[in-house]
């Protein structure tokens, strides 16, 4: 299964009791994800969800159906995650998924412009620790030049590896509360902040104005996206992206063998 044998090692001193609790949470995640009949047969027309798979090659057994990334948002809540997801590999070509809005352009509007939904969950109700699979998010107008976000604040300290604050600029961090069958929200509600980077429907919000240049995104490409918007979104497991400070991937220590689990992407405005 996607999260079988789920264990997080928060620090070198993590004890067996904590690992047992996390393993039980993983079992809870499996059972809780079946509470609702999601995805719905008909997606809400008012929610601009990415609806086209451009590139997908995951080999994660049982979770490599890329249609799961565009068939609706099926969040499991604060303490559990959906299994209606497309799982990326940790590294290699299968670690990347590219989606689009069927030729439409995601516009640069005020505030957060799009939300990426994965399937993280909080370890306990009183904890600031999360079970997640961080991803690197990039966008493109032309399908060649992909611009991303500032990842320089990454904290590689193992003891803090499952804190959201250790992964600024990454996606796949915040639980998904939005569920297109059981927790219906309007587009305005989805983009409503509840404070500290969290949104009413969960997921990770991104602002086009926060994009920066990188080796595959020069100033010309960056300015084009900020002015005209983007057509494609690329999501890559963090472990499959090279950290320039170490020469290896952005590693999140866990015991399972897949990377990020994509539930879907919603834009605020497309045309």
XYZ file of N, CA and C in Angstrom:
813
model
N 0.844 -1.201 0.000
C 0.000 0.000 0.000
C 0.871 1.241 0.000
N 0.234 2.377 -0.335
C 0.942 3.637 -0.457
C 1.650 4.033 0.818
N 0.996 3.790 1.972
C 1.580 4.230 3.233
C 1.822 3.069 4.183
N 1.931 1.892 3.648
C 2.218 0.744 4.501
C 3.559 0.925 5.185
N 3.612 0.440 6.419
C 4.837 0.527 7.204
C 5.316 1.954 7.367
N 4.345 2.908 7.462
C 4.699 4.313 7.580
C 5.341 4.594 8.940
N 6.565 5.106 8.901
C 7.262 5.506 10.120
C 8.024 6.783 9.827
N 8.025 7.692 10.772
C 8.816 8.913 10.619
C 9.880 8.941 11.697
N 11.074 9.262 11.292
C 12.161 9.390 12.250
C 12.434 10.869 12.455
N 11.856 11.438 13.494
C 11.987 12.872 13.713
C 13.381 13.250 14.168
N 14.046 12.349 14.830
C 15.387 12.647 15.314
C 16.098 11.344 15.598
N 17.429 11.417 15.798
C 18.154 10.188 16.121
C 17.664 9.534 17.400
N 16.938 10.299 18.232
C 16.486 9.762 19.506
C 15.020 9.349 19.495
N 14.406 9.321 18.309
C 13.004 8.914 18.215
C 12.832 7.522 18.820
N 11.831 7.369 19.699
C 11.679 6.088 20.378
C 10.657 5.208 19.686
N 10.614 3.955 20.097
C 9.720 2.982 19.482
C 8.263 3.368 19.673
N 7.945 3.984 20.814
C 6.563 4.357 21.083
C 6.058 5.333 20.037
N 6.873 6.326 19.707
C 6.462 7.303 18.708
C 6.251 6.637 17.357
N 7.139 5.730 17.009
C 6.992 5.024 15.742
C 5.719 4.190 15.707
N 5.369 3.587 16.848
C 4.145 2.805 16.906
C 2.925 3.696 16.696
N 2.943 4.891 17.312
C 1.832 5.823 17.153
C 1.678 6.212 15.694
N 2.796 6.507 15.044
C 2.737 6.926 13.642
C 2.266 5.787 12.754
N 2.674 4.583 13.070
C 2.214 3.447 12.283
C 0.703 3.281 12.421
N 0.192 3.464 13.633
C -1.246 3.362 13.844
C -1.988 4.468 13.111
N -1.379 5.669 13.065
C -1.989 6.763 12.321
C -2.090 6.420 10.850
N -1.081 5.734 10.349
C -1.111 5.348 8.938
C -2.279 4.410 8.666
N -2.508 3.463 9.589
C -3.638 2.559 9.437
C -4.937 3.345 9.473
N -4.987 4.352 10.381
C -6.162 5.202 10.457
C -6.380 5.961 9.181
N -5.292 6.359 8.545
C -5.411 7.100 7.292
C -6.088 6.233 6.240
N -5.725 4.946 6.181
C -6.330 4.057 5.195
C -7.825 3.918 5.443
N -8.199 3.683 6.688
C -9.612 3.456 6.973
C -10.422 4.737 6.824
N -9.852 5.885 7.273
C -10.595 7.127 7.216
C -10.825 7.596 5.792
N -9.926 7.235 4.880
C -10.051 7.715 3.514
C -11.259 7.137 2.812
N -11.867 6.098 3.378
C -13.019 5.486 2.749
C -14.342 6.021 3.267
N -14.334 7.123 4.046
C -15.542 7.636 4.662
C -16.508 8.221 3.639
N -15.992 8.719 2.524
C -16.838 9.421 1.573
C -16.746 8.795 0.200
N -17.782 9.078 -0.588
C -17.799 8.589 -1.962
C -17.144 9.632 -2.858
N -15.858 9.622 -2.905
C -15.095 10.614 -3.646
C -14.045 9.885 -4.489
N -13.843 10.295 -5.735
C -14.287 11.548 -6.358
C -15.731 11.482 -6.830
N -16.335 12.654 -7.007
C -17.706 12.691 -7.511
C -17.735 12.352 -9.003
N -18.891 11.925 -9.478
C -19.011 11.581 -10.896
C -18.922 12.812 -11.786
N -19.398 13.943 -11.262
C -19.357 15.197 -12.010
C -18.617 16.238 -11.178
N -17.580 16.833 -11.747
C -16.809 17.837 -11.025
C -17.524 19.187 -11.072
N -17.399 19.975 -10.009
C -18.039 21.301 -9.985
C -17.446 22.220 -11.049
N -18.287 22.802 -11.879
C -17.829 23.645 -12.976
C -17.189 24.941 -12.490
N -17.499 25.334 -11.276
C -16.992 26.611 -10.756
C -15.583 26.506 -10.180
N -15.037 25.301 -10.137
C -13.703 25.089 -9.573
C -12.730 24.751 -10.703
N -11.812 25.648 -11.046
C -10.871 25.406 -12.153
C -9.755 24.417 -11.765
N -10.082 23.149 -11.801
C -9.116 22.112 -11.453
C -8.284 21.747 -12.686
N -6.999 21.505 -12.514
C -6.177 21.022 -13.622
C -6.793 19.736 -14.139
N -7.063 19.670 -15.446
C -7.870 18.570 -15.975
C -7.200 17.745 -17.060
N -5.910 17.997 -17.298
C -5.223 17.286 -18.372
C -3.856 16.798 -17.899
N -3.588 15.505 -18.099
C -2.268 14.953 -17.783
C -1.378 15.121 -19.011
N -0.301 15.869 -18.839
C 0.630 16.119 -19.941
C 1.761 15.103 -19.941
N 2.246 14.770 -18.755
C 3.343 13.806 -18.640
C 3.260 13.102 -17.295
N 3.296 11.751 -17.330
C 3.243 10.966 -16.097
C 3.840 9.592 -16.357
N 4.752 9.160 -15.509
C 5.391 7.862 -15.745
C 5.746 7.141 -14.446
N 4.960 7.357 -13.396
C 5.228 6.705 -12.117
C 5.104 5.191 -12.235
N 5.908 4.498 -11.459
C 5.843 3.038 -11.403
C 5.438 2.542 -10.016
N 4.852 3.438 -9.196
C 4.428 3.058 -7.853
C 3.225 2.115 -7.963
N 3.391 0.895 -7.552
C 2.354 -0.131 -7.704
C 1.058 0.260 -6.987
N -0.044 0.195 -7.734
C -1.346 0.474 -7.160
C -1.726 1.937 -7.123
N -0.772 2.814 -7.376
C -1.039 4.250 -7.289
C -0.429 5.013 -8.464
N -0.350 4.363 -9.622
C 0.248 5.014 -10.791
C -0.781 5.324 -11.879
N -2.034 5.462 -11.482
C -3.096 5.876 -12.393
C -3.148 7.401 -12.367
N -2.598 8.042 -13.402
C -2.471 9.499 -13.393
C -3.816 10.214 -13.432
N -4.894 9.520 -13.809
C -6.212 10.159 -13.801
C -6.631 10.564 -12.391
N -6.018 9.931 -11.379
C -6.332 10.260 -9.991
C -5.892 11.682 -9.638
N -4.987 12.254 -10.435
C -4.493 13.605 -10.167
C -5.398 14.677 -10.752
N -6.401 14.269 -11.546
C -7.272 15.252 -12.197
C -8.763 14.926 -12.020
N -9.084 13.910 -11.226
C -10.481 13.467 -11.133
C -11.242 14.062 -9.961
N -10.645 15.036 -9.280
C -11.326 15.672 -8.163
C -10.496 15.662 -6.899
N -10.780 16.604 -6.017
C -10.054 16.707 -4.745
C -10.821 15.927 -3.680
N -10.138 14.986 -3.043
C -10.794 14.085 -2.084
C -10.063 14.092 -0.746
N -9.855 15.270 -0.195
C -9.115 15.388 1.050
C -9.693 14.567 2.186
N -8.820 14.052 3.036
C -9.233 13.204 4.158
C -9.303 13.918 5.482
N -8.924 15.217 5.497
C -9.005 15.970 6.740
C -7.665 16.185 7.405
N -7.717 16.785 8.569
C -6.506 17.176 9.295
C -5.668 15.984 9.732
N -6.325 14.878 10.093
C -5.609 13.749 10.669
C -5.612 12.510 9.788
N -6.032 12.657 8.540
C -6.004 11.517 7.620
C -5.890 12.037 6.195
N -5.439 11.168 5.295
C -5.231 11.596 3.916
C -5.934 10.696 2.927
N -6.263 11.260 1.782
C -6.944 10.506 0.733
C -6.016 9.487 0.090
N -6.598 8.400 -0.384
C -5.855 7.436 -1.191
C -6.253 7.524 -2.663
N -7.134 8.477 -2.982
C -7.490 8.712 -4.383
C -6.454 9.680 -4.956
N -5.233 9.194 -5.092
C -4.101 10.035 -5.471
C -3.216 9.322 -6.506
N -2.387 10.122 -7.146
C -1.354 9.609 -8.050
C -0.023 9.770 -7.335
N 0.658 8.662 -7.079
C 1.905 8.687 -6.320
C 3.117 8.774 -7.237
N 3.997 9.701 -6.939
C 5.234 9.848 -7.675
C 6.306 8.914 -7.119
N 7.262 8.554 -7.964
C 8.452 7.864 -7.479
C 9.309 8.845 -6.695
N 10.244 8.328 -5.945
C 11.140 9.198 -5.181
C 12.131 9.922 -6.084
N 12.620 9.247 -7.106
C 13.596 9.827 -8.026
C 13.307 9.338 -9.450
N 14.045 9.865 -10.411
C 13.901 9.429 -11.796
C 12.740 10.106 -12.500
N 12.451 9.670 -13.726
C 11.388 10.297 -14.502
C 10.019 10.131 -13.858
N 9.833 9.050 -13.116
C 8.556 8.810 -12.453
C 8.310 9.701 -11.252
N 9.304 10.525 -10.910
C 9.164 11.426 -9.770
C 8.492 12.736 -10.161
N 8.156 12.898 -11.444
C 7.593 14.156 -11.941
C 6.237 13.942 -12.608
N 5.331 14.866 -12.363
C 4.027 14.893 -13.009
C 3.799 16.290 -13.572
N 3.329 16.362 -14.815
C 2.994 17.648 -15.432
C 1.517 17.646 -15.796
N 0.806 18.674 -15.346
C -0.613 18.840 -15.623
C -0.865 20.165 -16.316
N -2.051 20.276 -16.927
C -2.462 21.545 -17.525
C -3.959 21.722 -17.339
N -4.449 22.857 -17.790
C -5.875 23.163 -17.745
C -6.469 23.051 -19.149
N -5.987 22.093 -19.922
C -6.519 21.846 -21.253
C -6.313 22.996 -22.219
N -5.165 23.651 -22.129
C -4.851 24.759 -23.023
C -5.162 26.127 -22.448
N -5.901 26.183 -21.341
C -6.202 27.468 -20.712
C -5.002 27.965 -19.911
N -5.028 29.245 -19.609
C -3.924 29.886 -18.896
C -4.345 30.266 -17.484
N -3.525 29.903 -16.502
C -3.743 30.315 -15.121
C -3.218 31.741 -14.989
N -4.092 32.662 -14.621
C -3.753 34.075 -14.594
C -3.119 34.498 -13.270
N -2.326 35.544 -13.354
C -1.722 36.148 -12.167
C -2.690 37.187 -11.628
N -3.370 36.833 -10.554
C -4.343 37.736 -9.949
C -3.855 38.116 -8.553
N -4.702 38.722 -7.779
C -4.303 39.165 -6.447
C -4.132 37.989 -5.491
N -3.032 37.981 -4.748
C -2.805 36.957 -3.728
C -2.448 35.603 -4.314
N -2.860 34.544 -3.629
C -2.564 33.180 -4.052
C -3.268 32.886 -5.377
N -2.530 32.287 -6.308
C -3.060 32.033 -7.650
C -3.464 30.578 -7.876
N -2.868 29.646 -7.143
C -3.241 28.240 -7.296
C -2.893 27.464 -6.040
N -3.575 26.340 -5.867
C -3.383 25.498 -4.688
C -3.048 24.086 -5.138
N -2.002 23.521 -4.540
C -1.624 22.135 -4.795
C -2.111 21.283 -3.623
N -2.841 20.221 -3.950
C -3.384 19.319 -2.931
C -2.657 17.976 -3.000
N -2.088 17.575 -1.865
C -1.432 16.272 -1.747
C -2.245 15.480 -0.719
N -1.630 14.631 0.094
C -2.404 13.951 1.150
C -1.664 13.888 2.488
N -1.112 15.002 2.964
C -0.446 14.998 4.269
C -1.467 14.931 5.403
N -0.973 14.647 6.588
C -1.841 14.742 7.752
C -1.006 15.048 8.987
N -1.639 15.681 9.962
C -0.969 16.023 11.207
C -0.830 14.775 12.058
N 0.283 14.647 12.751
C 0.574 13.432 13.511
C -0.427 13.235 14.648
N -0.672 14.295 15.432
C -1.695 14.241 16.475
C -2.369 15.606 16.530
N -3.514 15.682 17.201
C -4.248 16.938 17.263
C -3.454 18.054 17.930
N -2.549 17.704 18.832
C -1.806 18.721 19.574
C -0.385 18.917 19.039
N -0.083 18.329 17.898
C 1.289 18.342 17.396
C 1.488 19.339 16.266
N 2.735 19.839 16.134
C 3.104 20.653 14.972
C 3.913 19.814 13.984
N 3.818 18.489 14.138
C 4.520 17.560 13.255
C 3.532 16.962 12.245
N 4.016 16.803 11.017
C 3.149 16.324 9.952
C 3.787 15.156 9.205
N 2.948 14.288 8.709
C 3.399 13.226 7.806
C 3.150 13.734 6.395
N 4.217 13.979 5.646
C 4.054 14.502 4.301
C 5.169 14.041 3.377
N 4.947 14.261 2.082
C 5.944 13.984 1.044
C 6.188 15.290 0.290
N 7.170 16.069 0.681
C 7.379 17.376 0.047
C 7.646 17.260 -1.458
N 7.221 18.282 -2.185
C 7.442 18.323 -3.627
C 7.934 19.700 -4.038
N 8.604 19.740 -5.179
C 9.031 20.995 -5.780
C 8.026 21.341 -6.873
N 7.526 22.563 -6.846
C 6.496 23.008 -7.774
C 7.076 24.040 -8.740
N 6.869 23.817 -10.035
C 7.312 24.751 -11.064
C 6.191 24.938 -12.081
N 6.188 26.095 -12.743
C 5.156 26.374 -13.739
C 5.793 26.913 -15.009
N 5.070 26.752 -16.115
C 5.602 27.159 -17.419
C 4.499 27.686 -18.323
N 4.857 28.645 -19.151
C 3.923 29.130 -20.167
C 4.105 28.376 -21.472
N 5.355 28.029 -21.800
C 5.658 27.448 -23.110
C 5.997 25.963 -23.084
N 6.053 25.348 -21.902
C 6.378 23.931 -21.804
C 7.864 23.635 -21.870
N 8.674 24.672 -21.963
C 10.137 24.517 -22.021
C 10.812 25.165 -20.826
N 10.424 26.374 -20.543
C 11.019 27.132 -19.436
C 10.118 27.050 -18.206
N 10.611 26.377 -17.179
C 9.845 26.204 -15.948
C 10.436 27.056 -14.824
N 9.596 27.883 -14.236
C 10.019 28.742 -13.133
C 9.459 28.188 -11.823
N 10.254 28.294 -10.772
C 9.849 27.758 -9.478
C 9.964 28.777 -8.370
N 9.944 28.296 -7.155
C 9.909 29.145 -5.977
C 11.208 29.016 -5.174
N 11.419 29.953 -4.284
C 12.646 30.007 -3.488
C 12.672 28.868 -2.463
N 13.640 27.978 -2.590
C 13.776 26.840 -1.679
C 14.955 26.999 -0.720
N 15.559 28.176 -0.723
C 16.799 28.371 0.034
C 16.608 28.290 1.547
N 15.363 28.374 2.010
C 15.122 28.295 3.439
C 14.996 26.878 3.973
N 15.220 25.890 3.108
C 15.122 24.482 3.520
C 16.006 24.204 4.723
N 15.428 23.531 5.725
C 16.150 23.168 6.941
C 16.423 21.664 6.926
N 17.690 21.257 6.732
C 18.004 19.831 6.614
C 18.114 19.089 7.940
N 17.899 19.776 9.053
C 18.034 19.142 10.362
C 17.014 18.022 10.526
N 17.489 16.825 10.789
C 16.608 15.660 10.870
C 15.530 15.830 11.934
N 15.876 16.464 13.051
C 14.919 16.619 14.147
C 13.730 17.490 13.769
N 13.888 18.332 12.749
C 12.820 19.236 12.329
C 12.242 18.866 10.972
N 12.574 17.688 10.468
C 12.243 17.344 9.092
C 10.754 17.237 8.818
N 9.940 16.984 9.845
C 8.501 16.893 9.600
C 7.740 18.092 10.159
N 8.427 19.238 10.187
C 7.788 20.510 10.488
C 7.602 21.279 9.182
N 6.441 21.866 8.997
C 6.172 22.636 7.789
C 7.183 23.761 7.631
N 7.596 24.361 8.747
C 8.528 25.487 8.693
C 9.886 25.116 8.120
N 10.200 23.821 8.037
C 11.488 23.388 7.490
C 11.485 23.338 5.970
N 10.312 23.528 5.345
C 10.183 23.345 3.905
C 9.547 24.551 3.206
N 10.026 25.767 3.433
C 9.422 26.926 2.761
C 9.613 26.854 1.248
N 8.559 27.149 0.502
C 8.624 27.118 -0.956
C 8.254 25.788 -1.572
N 8.107 24.748 -0.747
C 7.751 23.412 -1.231
C 6.237 23.219 -1.167
N 5.744 22.196 -1.859
C 4.350 21.814 -1.790
C 4.199 20.473 -1.108
N 2.950 20.041 -0.909
C 2.691 18.745 -0.292
C 2.841 18.729 1.201
N 2.650 19.881 1.865
C 2.930 19.988 3.293
C 1.693 20.019 4.183
N 0.628 20.652 3.714
C -0.525 20.911 4.575
C -1.686 19.965 4.270
N -2.351 19.487 5.317
C -3.481 18.570 5.126
C -4.553 19.154 4.212
N -5.300 18.267 3.560
C -6.354 18.671 2.632
C -7.704 18.472 3.293
N -8.411 19.563 3.529
C -9.726 19.527 4.151
C -10.834 19.502 3.098
N -10.536 20.056 1.938
C -11.522 20.116 0.855
C -11.798 18.723 0.309
N -13.074 18.393 0.205
C -13.486 17.123 -0.367
C -14.702 17.386 -1.243
N -14.601 17.067 -2.514
C -15.641 17.410 -3.473
C -16.928 16.609 -3.290
N -16.933 15.679 -2.336
C -18.151 14.933 -2.038
C -18.717 15.264 -0.665
N -17.854 15.481 0.321
C -18.341 15.618 1.693
C -18.068 16.974 2.326
N -17.149 17.753 1.784
C -16.853 19.074 2.341
C -16.773 20.067 1.190
N -17.952 20.436 0.682
C -18.038 21.298 -0.491
C -17.710 22.738 -0.118
N -16.844 23.352 -0.912
C -16.442 24.734 -0.684
C -16.482 25.492 -2.008
N -16.733 26.779 -1.921
C -16.707 27.612 -3.114
C -15.258 27.955 -3.455
N -15.060 28.485 -4.652
C -13.717 28.891 -5.045
C -13.189 29.961 -4.101
N -14.027 30.889 -3.730
C -13.612 31.937 -2.806
C -13.203 31.351 -1.463
N -13.948 30.383 -0.985
C -13.614 29.758 0.293
C -12.285 29.008 0.213
N -12.032 28.330 -0.907
C -10.780 27.584 -1.057
C -9.565 28.496 -0.911
N -9.697 29.731 -1.370
C -8.576 30.659 -1.341
C -8.624 31.598 -0.135
N -9.442 31.259 0.844
C -9.532 32.050 2.069
C -8.496 31.594 3.075
N -7.689 32.525 3.546
C -6.641 32.204 4.514
C -7.220 32.032 5.912
N -6.665 31.058 6.644
C -7.013 30.885 8.052
C -5.824 31.226 8.944
N -4.769 31.768 8.331
C -3.599 32.207 9.078
C -2.418 31.256 9.005
N -1.215 31.818 9.102
C 0.029 31.047 9.142
C 0.232 30.154 7.917
N -0.220 30.609 6.753
C -0.008 29.856 5.523
C -1.059 28.790 5.250
N -2.049 28.655 6.135
C -3.100 27.648 5.955
C -4.313 28.266 5.256
N -5.024 27.416 4.507
C -6.211 27.842 3.791
C -7.437 27.090 4.305
N -8.607 27.653 4.072
C -9.837 27.064 4.590
C -10.043 25.634 4.101
N -9.658 25.359 2.856
C -9.801 24.008 2.309
C -8.521 23.200 2.362
N -7.501 23.734 3.009
C -6.227 23.038 3.094
C -5.418 23.136 1.814
N -4.356 22.339 1.736
C -3.465 22.386 0.595
C -2.459 23.516 0.718
N -1.580 23.607 -0.276
C -0.519 24.615 -0.265
C -0.743 25.633 -1.373
N -0.889 26.903 -0.976
C -1.133 27.960 -1.928
C 0.144 28.591 -2.438
N 0.124 28.979 -3.717
C 1.290 29.603 -4.345
C 0.881 30.868 -5.084
N 1.754 31.871 -5.009
C 1.535 33.153 -5.653
C 2.517 33.295 -6.813
N 2.013 33.538 -8.010
C 2.878 33.680 -9.187
C 3.935 34.762 -8.962
N 3.586 35.791 -8.215
C 4.536 36.881 -7.972
C 5.754 36.429 -7.169
N 5.680 35.255 -6.524
C 6.799 34.746 -5.720
C 7.771 33.891 -6.535
N 7.486 33.673 -7.808
C 8.391 32.885 -8.662
C 9.734 33.578 -8.792
N 10.790 32.773 -8.956
C 12.138 33.313 -9.132
C 12.807 32.636 -10.330
N 13.918 33.209 -10.771
C 14.667 32.608 -11.867
C 15.423 31.378 -11.382
N 15.749 30.491 -12.312
C 16.574 29.320 -12.043
C 17.212 28.914 -13.367
N 18.021 27.851 -13.394
C 18.684 27.476 -14.659
C 17.737 27.222 -15.825
N 16.479 26.882 -15.556
C 15.526 26.647 -16.650
C 14.517 27.783 -16.783
N 14.803 28.902 -16.130
C 13.882 30.041 -16.147
C 14.665 31.340 -16.062
N 14.851 31.996 -17.202
C 15.548 33.277 -17.194
C 14.546 34.408 -16.951
N 15.036 35.631 -16.950
C 14.179 36.770 -16.656
C 13.067 36.942 -17.684
N 13.367 36.601 -18.934
C 12.356 36.724 -19.979
C 11.180 35.786 -19.712
N 11.508 34.519 -19.411
C 10.459 33.541 -19.125
C 9.700 33.917 -17.856
N 10.426 34.366 -16.841
C 9.806 34.745 -15.576
C 8.826 35.899 -15.767
N 9.253 36.912 -16.497
C 8.391 38.070 -16.714
C 7.165 37.714 -17.546
N 7.349 36.783 -18.496
C 6.211 36.362 -19.300
C 5.138 35.716 -18.434
N 5.572 34.837 -17.501
C 4.617 34.164 -16.622
C 3.958 35.163 -15.682
N 4.738 36.079 -15.136
C 4.162 37.047 -14.211
C 3.180 37.980 -14.910
N 3.410 38.207 -16.187
C 2.535 39.099 -16.951
C 1.344 38.369 -17.553
N 1.607 37.188 -18.156
C 0.566 36.494 -18.919
C -0.019 35.283 -18.205
N 0.683 34.763 -17.186
C 0.238 33.553 -16.509
C 0.962 32.326 -17.015
N 0.489 31.137 -16.629
C 1.141 29.896 -17.057
C 0.100 28.883 -17.513
N 0.564 27.902 -18.285
C -0.321 26.874 -18.834
C -0.066 25.493 -18.244
N 1.143 25.257 -17.748
C 1.494 23.931 -17.238
C 2.094 24.027 -15.846
N 1.838 22.994 -15.046
C 2.436 22.896 -13.724
C 3.182 21.579 -13.606
N 4.407 21.662 -13.120
C 5.253 20.475 -12.931
C 5.462 20.256 -11.437
N 5.196 19.042 -10.979
C 5.385 18.693 -9.578
C 6.352 17.522 -9.488
N 7.401 17.687 -8.698
C 8.462 16.680 -8.596
C 8.738 16.359 -7.135
N 8.826 15.090 -6.805
C 9.200 14.705 -5.438
C 10.484 15.427 -5.042
N 10.496 16.002 -3.850
C 11.651 16.782 -3.416
C 12.944 15.973 -3.469
N 12.856 14.687 -3.193
C 14.038 13.828 -3.212
C 14.595 13.660 -4.613
N 13.797 13.994 -5.631
C 14.251 13.880 -7.015
C 14.805 15.168 -7.574
N 14.902 16.192 -6.734
C 15.431 17.495 -7.148
C 16.728 17.761 -6.397
N 17.745 18.181 -7.119
C 19.059 18.393 -6.508
C 19.107 19.668 -5.684
N 19.523 19.519 -4.447
C 19.772 20.653 -3.570
C 21.154 21.197 -3.900
N 21.266 22.430 -4.379
C 22.572 22.961 -4.781
C 23.583 23.029 -3.643
N 23.099 23.008 -2.419
C 24.003 23.072 -1.272
C 24.638 21.731 -0.933
N 24.027 20.642 -1.407
C 24.543 19.317 -1.072
C 24.873 18.470 -2.296
N 24.298 18.808 -3.442
C 24.518 18.008 -4.639
C 23.656 16.761 -4.695
N 22.756 16.609 -3.721
C 21.837 15.464 -3.705
C 20.418 15.972 -3.508
N 19.433 15.069 -3.494
C 18.043 15.480 -3.384
C 17.695 16.062 -2.026
N 16.584 16.785 -2.005
C 16.052 17.297 -0.736
C 15.409 16.108 -0.029
N 16.075 15.595 0.973
C 15.663 14.328 1.561
C 14.728 14.532 2.745
N 13.598 13.829 2.679
C 12.685 13.739 3.814
C 12.753 12.307 4.321
N 13.262 12.078 5.528
C 13.463 10.704 6.015
C 12.159 9.975 6.316
N 11.900 8.926 5.571
C 10.748 8.084 5.838
C 11.067 6.664 5.394
N 10.178 5.740 5.731
C 10.471 4.331 5.483
C 9.733 3.766 4.288
N 8.946 4.596 3.575
C 8.224 4.064 2.436
C 8.928 4.450 1.140
N 8.512 3.880 0.044
C 9.307 3.932 -1.177
C 8.720 4.796 -2.286
N 7.670 5.555 -1.997
C 7.135 6.470 -3.009
C 7.336 7.915 -2.570
N 7.184 8.822 -3.528
C 7.309 10.238 -3.232
C 5.953 10.879 -3.018
N 5.796 12.085 -3.561
C 4.576 12.865 -3.343
C 3.346 12.187 -3.940
N 2.195 12.393 -3.284
C 0.923 11.796 -3.701
C -0.016 12.920 -4.142
N -0.243 13.046 -5.432
C -0.974 14.189 -5.962
C -2.477 13.935 -5.975
N -3.208 14.823 -5.297
C -4.665 14.746 -5.285
C -5.265 15.693 -6.340
N -4.579 16.782 -6.648
C -5.066 17.697 -7.674
C -4.534 19.099 -7.475
N -4.834 19.970 -8.448
C -4.417 21.364 -8.416
C -5.601 22.234 -8.825
N -5.836 23.309 -8.087
C -6.922 24.231 -8.396
C -6.357 25.626 -8.606
N -6.774 26.296 -9.665
C -6.369 27.665 -9.949
C -7.477 28.627 -9.512
N -7.104 29.858 -9.212
C -8.113 30.860 -8.859
C -8.794 31.425 -10.099
N -8.005 31.632 -11.172
C -8.567 32.227 -12.374
C -7.887 31.669 -13.618
N -8.668 31.178 -14.580
C -8.113 30.686 -15.854
C -8.899 31.309 -17.008
N -8.219 31.401 -18.151
C -8.922 31.881 -19.346
C -8.233 31.354 -20.591
